[in-house]
Coordinates of C-alpha atoms and ligand atoms in Angstrom, one line a residue:
M3 CA 5.2 -20.5 -1.2
K4 CA 3.0 -20.6 1.9
I5 CA 0.5 -17.8 1.6
A6 CA -2.0 -16.7 4.2
V7 CA -5.1 -15.4 2.6
L8 CA -7.1 -12.8 4.6
P9 CA -10.1 -11.6 2.5
G10 CA -11.4 -9.3 5.2
D11 CA -14.5 -7.2 4.7
G12 CA -16.6 -5.4 2.1
I13 CA -15.3 -6.1 -1.4
G14 CA -12.3 -7.9 0.1
P15 CA -13.7 -11.4 -0.5
E16 CA -14.7 -10.7 -4.1
I17 CA -11.4 -9.2 -5.2
V18 CA -9.3 -11.7 -3.3
A19 CA -11.2 -14.5 -5.0
Q20 CA -10.0 -13.1 -8.4
A21 CA -6.4 -13.0 -7.2
V22 CA -6.7 -16.6 -6.0
K23 CA -7.8 -17.6 -9.5
V24 CA -4.5 -16.2 -10.7
L25 CA -2.6 -18.1 -8.0
D26 CA -4.5 -21.3 -9.0
V27 CA -3.2 -20.8 -12.6
L28 CA 0.3 -20.4 -11.4
R29 CA 0.0 -23.5 -9.2
G30 CA -1.3 -25.4 -12.2
D31 CA 1.8 -24.3 -14.0
G32 CA 4.1 -25.8 -11.4
L33 CA 4.6 -23.3 -8.7
K34 CA 4.4 -24.9 -5.2
I35 CA 1.7 -22.6 -3.8
E36 CA -0.1 -23.4 -0.6
L37 CA -3.0 -21.2 0.6
E38 CA -4.6 -21.0 4.0
Y39 CA -7.5 -18.7 4.9
A40 CA -8.1 -16.7 8.0
H41 CA -10.2 -13.8 9.2
I42 CA -9.2 -10.2 9.7
G43 CA -10.9 -6.9 10.4
G44 CA -14.7 -7.0 10.9
A45 CA -14.7 -10.6 9.7
G46 CA -12.3 -11.3 12.6
Y47 CA -14.5 -9.5 15.0
D48 CA -17.6 -11.5 13.8
A49 CA -15.8 -14.8 13.9
A50 CA -13.7 -14.5 17.0
G51 CA -14.5 -11.2 18.7
D52 CA -11.2 -9.7 17.6
P53 CA -10.2 -7.8 14.5
F54 CA -6.8 -9.7 14.6
P55 CA -7.7 -13.1 16.0
A56 CA -4.9 -15.1 17.6
A57 CA -5.4 -17.8 14.9
T58 CA -4.8 -15.3 12.2
E59 CA -1.7 -14.0 13.8
K60 CA -0.3 -17.5 14.2
L61 CA -1.0 -18.3 10.5
A62 CA 0.5 -15.0 9.3
L63 CA 3.6 -15.6 11.4
A64 CA 4.0 -19.1 9.9
S65 CA 3.5 -18.0 6.3
D66 CA 6.0 -16.6 3.8
A67 CA 3.5 -14.0 2.6
V68 CA 0.1 -12.6 3.3
L69 CA -2.5 -11.7 0.7
L70 CA -5.1 -9.3 2.2
G71 CA -8.3 -7.9 0.7
A72 CA -9.5 -4.9 2.7
V73 CA -11.0 -4.2 6.1
G74 CA -13.9 -2.0 7.4
G75 CA -17.7 -1.7 7.2
Y76 CA -20.4 0.5 8.5
Q77 CA -21.6 -2.0 11.0
Y78 CA -18.3 -1.8 12.9
D79 CA -18.1 2.0 13.0
T80 CA -19.6 2.3 16.4
L81 CA -17.4 -0.4 18.1
P82 CA -14.9 0.7 20.7
R83 CA -11.6 1.5 19.0
P84 CA -9.7 -1.8 20.0
M85 CA -12.4 -3.8 18.2
R86 CA -12.5 -1.6 15.0
P87 CA -11.4 -3.4 11.8
E88 CA -8.6 -0.9 11.1
Q89 CA -6.9 -2.1 14.3
G90 CA -6.6 -5.5 12.7
L91 CA -4.7 -4.0 9.9
L92 CA -2.5 -1.9 12.2
R93 CA -1.7 -4.8 14.4
I94 CA -0.8 -7.2 11.6
R95 CA 1.6 -4.5 10.2
K96 CA 3.2 -4.0 13.6
G97 CA 3.1 -7.6 14.7
L98 CA 4.9 -8.8 11.5
G99 CA 7.4 -5.8 11.6
L100 CA 6.3 -4.7 8.1
F101 CA 7.9 -1.3 8.2
A102 CA 8.5 -0.7 4.5
N103 CA 5.3 0.0 2.5
L104 CA 5.8 0.2 -1.3
R105 CA 3.0 1.9 -3.1
P106 CA 3.8 2.2 -6.8
A107 CA 1.7 4.7 -8.8
M108 CA 2.1 4.0 -12.5
V109 CA -0.1 5.0 -15.4
Y110 CA -0.9 2.4 -17.9
P111 CA -1.0 3.9 -21.4
E112 CA -4.5 2.3 -21.9
L113 CA -5.8 4.3 -18.9
V114 CA -4.3 7.8 -19.4
N115 CA -7.8 9.1 -20.1
A116 CA -9.2 7.6 -16.9
S117 CA -7.2 10.1 -14.8
T118 CA -8.9 13.3 -13.7
L119 CA -5.7 15.0 -14.7
R120 CA -4.7 16.0 -18.2
S121 CA -3.0 13.1 -20.1
D122 CA 0.1 15.1 -20.8
I123 CA 0.6 15.5 -17.0
V124 CA 0.2 11.8 -16.2
S125 CA 1.1 9.8 -19.3
G126 CA 4.2 7.7 -18.7
L127 CA 4.1 8.3 -14.9
D128 CA 6.0 5.8 -12.8
I129 CA 6.5 6.7 -9.1
M130 CA 7.3 4.5 -6.2
I131 CA 6.1 5.8 -2.8
L132 CA 7.9 4.2 0.1
R133 CA 5.9 4.8 3.2
E134 CA 7.2 4.0 6.7
L135 CA 4.5 1.8 8.1
T136 CA 5.1 0.8 11.8
G137 CA 6.0 4.1 13.5
D138 CA 5.1 7.8 13.6
I139 CA 1.9 9.3 15.1
Y140 CA 0.1 6.0 14.1
F141 CA 1.7 4.1 16.9
G142 CA 3.2 6.8 19.2
Q143 CA 2.3 6.8 22.9
P144 CA 0.9 8.5 24.8
R145 CA -2.4 9.1 23.1
G146 CA -6.0 9.5 24.1
V147 CA -8.3 12.1 25.5
R148 CA -7.4 13.8 28.8
V149 CA -8.8 16.5 31.1
L150 CA -6.6 19.5 31.5
D151 CA -6.2 21.5 34.7
D152 CA -8.8 24.0 33.7
G153 CA -11.3 21.2 33.2
E154 CA -11.2 21.3 29.4
R155 CA -11.0 18.0 27.5
Q156 CA -8.2 17.5 25.0
G157 CA -7.5 14.8 22.4
F158 CA -3.9 14.1 21.8
D159 CA -1.5 11.8 19.9
T160 CA 2.3 11.6 19.8
M161 CA 4.5 11.8 16.7
H162 CA 8.0 10.3 17.1
Y163 CA 10.6 8.4 15.1
N164 CA 13.5 6.4 16.5
E165 CA 16.8 6.7 14.7
S166 CA 16.8 3.0 13.8
E167 CA 13.3 3.3 12.3
V168 CA 14.3 6.1 10.0
R169 CA 17.6 4.4 9.1
R170 CA 16.2 1.1 8.0
V171 CA 13.4 2.6 5.9
A172 CA 15.9 5.1 4.3
H173 CA 18.1 2.2 3.3
V174 CA 15.2 0.4 1.7
G175 CA 14.4 3.7 -0.2
F176 CA 17.9 4.1 -1.5
Q177 CA 18.1 0.5 -2.5
I178 CA 14.9 0.8 -4.5
A179 CA 16.1 4.0 -6.1
M180 CA 19.3 2.3 -7.1
K181 CA 17.2 -0.2 -9.1
R182 CA 15.2 2.6 -10.7
N183 CA 16.2 6.1 -11.9
K184 CA 18.5 6.8 -8.9
K185 CA 16.4 9.8 -7.6
M186 CA 14.8 9.9 -4.2
C187 CA 12.8 12.7 -2.7
S188 CA 12.3 12.5 1.1
V189 CA 9.1 14.2 2.2
D190 CA 8.8 15.8 5.6
K191 CA 7.6 18.8 7.5
A192 CA 11.0 19.9 8.8
N193 CA 10.1 23.6 8.8
V194 CA 7.7 22.9 11.7
L195 CA 8.1 19.5 13.3
D196 CA 11.1 18.3 15.3
T197 CA 10.4 14.7 14.3
S198 CA 10.8 15.8 10.7
M199 CA 14.0 17.7 11.3
F200 CA 15.4 14.6 12.9
W201 CA 14.1 12.4 10.0
R202 CA 15.8 14.7 7.5
E203 CA 19.1 14.6 9.4
I204 CA 19.1 10.8 9.4
V205 CA 18.1 10.4 5.8
T206 CA 20.9 12.8 4.8
D207 CA 23.3 10.7 6.7
V208 CA 22.2 7.4 5.2
A209 CA 22.5 9.0 1.8
Q210 CA 26.3 8.9 2.1
A211 CA 26.3 5.2 1.5
Y212 CA 24.5 5.7 -1.8
P213 CA 26.5 8.4 -3.7
E214 CA 24.9 7.5 -7.0
V215 CA 21.4 8.4 -5.8
A216 CA 20.3 12.1 -6.1
L217 CA 18.6 12.9 -2.8
S218 CA 16.2 15.8 -2.4
H219 CA 14.0 16.9 0.4
M220 CA 10.5 18.4 0.1
Y221 CA 8.0 19.7 2.6
V222 CA 4.8 17.6 2.6
D223 CA 2.5 20.5 1.6
N224 CA 4.6 21.3 -1.4
A225 CA 4.8 17.6 -2.3
A226 CA 1.0 17.4 -2.2
M227 CA 1.0 20.3 -4.7
Q228 CA 3.8 19.0 -6.9
L229 CA 2.1 15.6 -7.2
V230 CA -0.8 17.2 -9.1
R231 CA 1.3 19.9 -10.8
A232 CA 4.2 17.9 -12.2
P233 CA 4.1 14.4 -10.9
K234 CA 6.7 13.1 -13.4
Q235 CA 9.5 15.0 -11.5
F236 CA 9.4 12.1 -8.9
D237 CA 11.0 8.7 -9.0
V238 CA 11.1 7.4 -5.4
I239 CA 9.3 9.3 -2.7
L240 CA 10.3 8.3 0.8
T241 CA 8.1 9.5 3.7
G242 CA 6.8 8.7 7.1
N243 CA 3.6 6.9 8.0
I244 CA 1.0 9.6 8.1
F245 CA 2.3 11.7 5.2
G246 CA 2.6 8.5 3.2
D247 CA -1.0 7.6 3.9
I248 CA -2.2 10.9 2.5
L249 CA 0.2 11.3 -0.4
S250 CA -0.4 7.7 -1.6
D251 CA -4.1 8.2 -1.9
E252 CA -3.4 11.4 -3.8
A253 CA -1.0 9.7 -6.1
S254 CA -3.5 6.9 -6.8
M255 CA -5.7 9.4 -8.6
L256 CA -3.0 10.3 -11.0
T257 CA -3.3 6.7 -12.3
G258 CA -7.0 6.9 -13.1
S259 CA -8.3 4.8 -10.2
I260 CA -7.3 3.7 -6.8
G261 CA -8.7 0.4 -8.0
M262 CA -5.5 -0.2 -10.0
L263 CA -2.9 0.3 -7.2
P264 CA -1.2 -2.7 -5.5
S265 CA 1.0 -2.5 -2.4
A266 CA 3.7 -4.4 -0.6
S267 CA 4.5 -4.1 3.1
L268 CA 7.9 -5.8 3.8
D269 CA 9.9 -6.7 6.9
S270 CA 13.7 -6.8 6.9
N271 CA 13.7 -10.3 5.3
N272 CA 11.3 -9.4 2.5
K273 CA 8.5 -11.4 4.1
G274 CA 5.5 -9.4 3.0
L275 CA 1.9 -8.5 3.2
Y276 CA 0.3 -7.6 -0.1
E277 CA -2.9 -5.7 -0.4
P278 CA -4.6 -3.3 -2.7
C279 CA -4.2 0.4 -1.7
H280 CA -8.0 0.9 -1.7
G281 CA -10.4 0.1 1.1
S282 CA -13.3 -2.2 1.6
A283 CA -15.8 0.0 -0.3
P284 CA -18.8 -1.3 1.6
D285 CA -21.2 0.7 -0.7
I286 CA -20.4 -1.6 -3.6
A287 CA -19.7 -4.8 -1.7
G288 CA -21.4 -7.9 -3.0
K289 CA -22.4 -6.3 -6.3
D290 CA -19.7 -7.8 -8.5
I291 CA -18.6 -4.4 -9.7
A292 CA -15.3 -3.9 -7.8
N293 CA -12.0 -3.7 -9.7
P294 CA -9.9 -6.7 -8.8
L295 CA -6.8 -5.6 -10.7
A296 CA -5.1 -3.9 -7.7
T297 CA -5.3 -7.2 -5.8
I298 CA -4.1 -9.2 -8.8
L299 CA -1.2 -6.7 -9.2
S300 CA -0.5 -7.2 -5.5
V301 CA 0.1 -10.9 -6.3
A302 CA 2.6 -9.8 -8.9
M303 CA 4.4 -7.7 -6.3
M304 CA 4.4 -10.8 -4.0
M305 CA 6.1 -12.8 -6.7
Q306 CA 8.7 -10.1 -7.2
Y307 CA 9.6 -9.1 -3.7
T308 CA 9.0 -12.1 -1.4
F309 CA 9.5 -15.0 -3.8
E310 CA 12.0 -13.3 -6.1
R311 CA 10.2 -14.4 -9.2
A312 CA 10.4 -11.3 -11.3
D313 CA 9.5 -13.5 -14.3
V314 CA 6.2 -14.5 -12.8
A315 CA 5.5 -10.9 -11.7
Q316 CA 6.0 -9.8 -15.3
R317 CA 3.7 -12.5 -16.6
I318 CA 0.9 -11.3 -14.3
E319 CA 1.5 -7.6 -15.2
A320 CA 1.5 -8.5 -18.9
A321 CA -1.8 -10.3 -18.5
V322 CA -3.3 -7.2 -16.9
R323 CA -2.0 -5.1 -19.7
K324 CA -3.5 -7.4 -22.3
V325 CA -6.9 -7.3 -20.7
L326 CA -6.8 -3.5 -20.7
Q327 CA -5.7 -3.6 -24.3
Q328 CA -8.7 -5.8 -25.1
G329 CA -10.8 -2.8 -23.9
L330 CA -12.2 -4.6 -20.8
R331 CA -13.0 -2.2 -17.9
T332 CA -14.6 -2.3 -14.5
G333 CA -16.8 0.7 -13.7
D334 CA -14.1 2.7 -12.0
I335 CA -11.9 2.8 -15.1
Y336 CA -14.7 2.7 -17.7
E337 CA -14.8 5.2 -20.6
D338 CA -16.9 5.4 -23.7
G339 CA -16.2 2.8 -26.3
K340 CA -14.8 0.3 -23.9
Q341 CA -16.6 -2.9 -22.6
K342 CA -17.8 -2.7 -19.0
I343 CA -17.5 -5.9 -17.1
G344 CA -17.8 -7.1 -13.5
C345 CA -15.3 -8.2 -10.9
A346 CA -15.5 -11.9 -11.5
A347 CA -15.4 -11.4 -15.3
M348 CA -12.3 -9.3 -14.9
G349 CA -10.7 -12.1 -12.9
D350 CA -11.6 -14.6 -15.6
A351 CA -10.2 -12.3 -18.3
V352 CA -6.9 -12.0 -16.5
V353 CA -6.8 -15.8 -16.2
A354 CA -7.5 -16.2 -19.9
A355 CA -4.7 -13.7 -20.7
L356 CA -2.3 -15.6 -18.4
Ligands
LIG419 C1 -4.1 2.6 4.3 C2 -5.4 2.9 5.1 C3 -5.1 2.5 6.5 C4 -4.0 3.4 7.0 C5 -6.3 2.6 7.5 C6 -7.4 1.7 7.0 C7 -5.9 2.2 8.9 O1 -5.8 4.1 4.9 O2 -3.6 1.5 4.2 O3 -3.6 3.6 3.7 O4 -4.3 4.6 7.5 O5 -2.8 3.0 7.0
LIG420 MG1 -4.7 5.3 3.5

């Protein structure tokens, strides 16, 4: 298991250090794990003048999986766009062909009271959001700022999806649904956007190969509402890049904290990049208060999807559950009567539970 470790910026290094503790335990138990570190995001810019340095790309291409912390920081906000940390993230996704982004939103029974939504709305929730990750308005050309004939300036981007892009992610969605409750809701804006009308047509066509899966379609505005009104109606949500970006942040709050949500970004061979859904949180960086559980759960996803070791994934998930049952909480999921601990202590607690 050759894993590239890219801690990145902000809280990235602290949370990744906790996930590495978990990997060290697994190695001690006999898994052949090799770790190699590289820079990405602002850390890449500082070290090599590029948010996705060539050395990082080379390492990522040569590895089976990538473990990433987070990118971004105030000090990089004024850099020209190609040098911004987010570009490192977008380039590694595109460069490795990681088109299928799995963002599970599940509510641990121990945390139902941590959600801002009523517990009867969220308890037992288990949704998988599948976000297309290498197409859409994120990567569409042309884009930029131009001057119109009348002299007015205009900012513009291009939304488009190729048929092959929609087909391959739809197949992944149906395959995931087959392993779950066989329900998939494809989210689009087909009442307004041609790209979405086309998306819907292709998804409907791919569905013919999966007669057991109940496919539905929903407009993204309605989906945003339904996610907070009655989220348990969903099993798998399949959607494009920008809608998935927005809906996955929304779904994270159903679970109590975005600090709990792992993610996997897979290519067509299940090589993957694993990262927490949350960002670099520069305001709390270096204070040892960040929640490392999303990153640790991302290692569980890595074991499940890239290394096909569902047993190891379950072991990590069980350890996280145990720590929550023990009443240990970082600040983001803290409630009265529980024990508030820091990032490193949370990592140690998971290691002990393992
Ligand atoms: C995410 C993030 C990224 C995205 C940003 C940091 C570029 O919000 O992973 O959801 O928009 O994809
Ligand atoms: Mg996002």
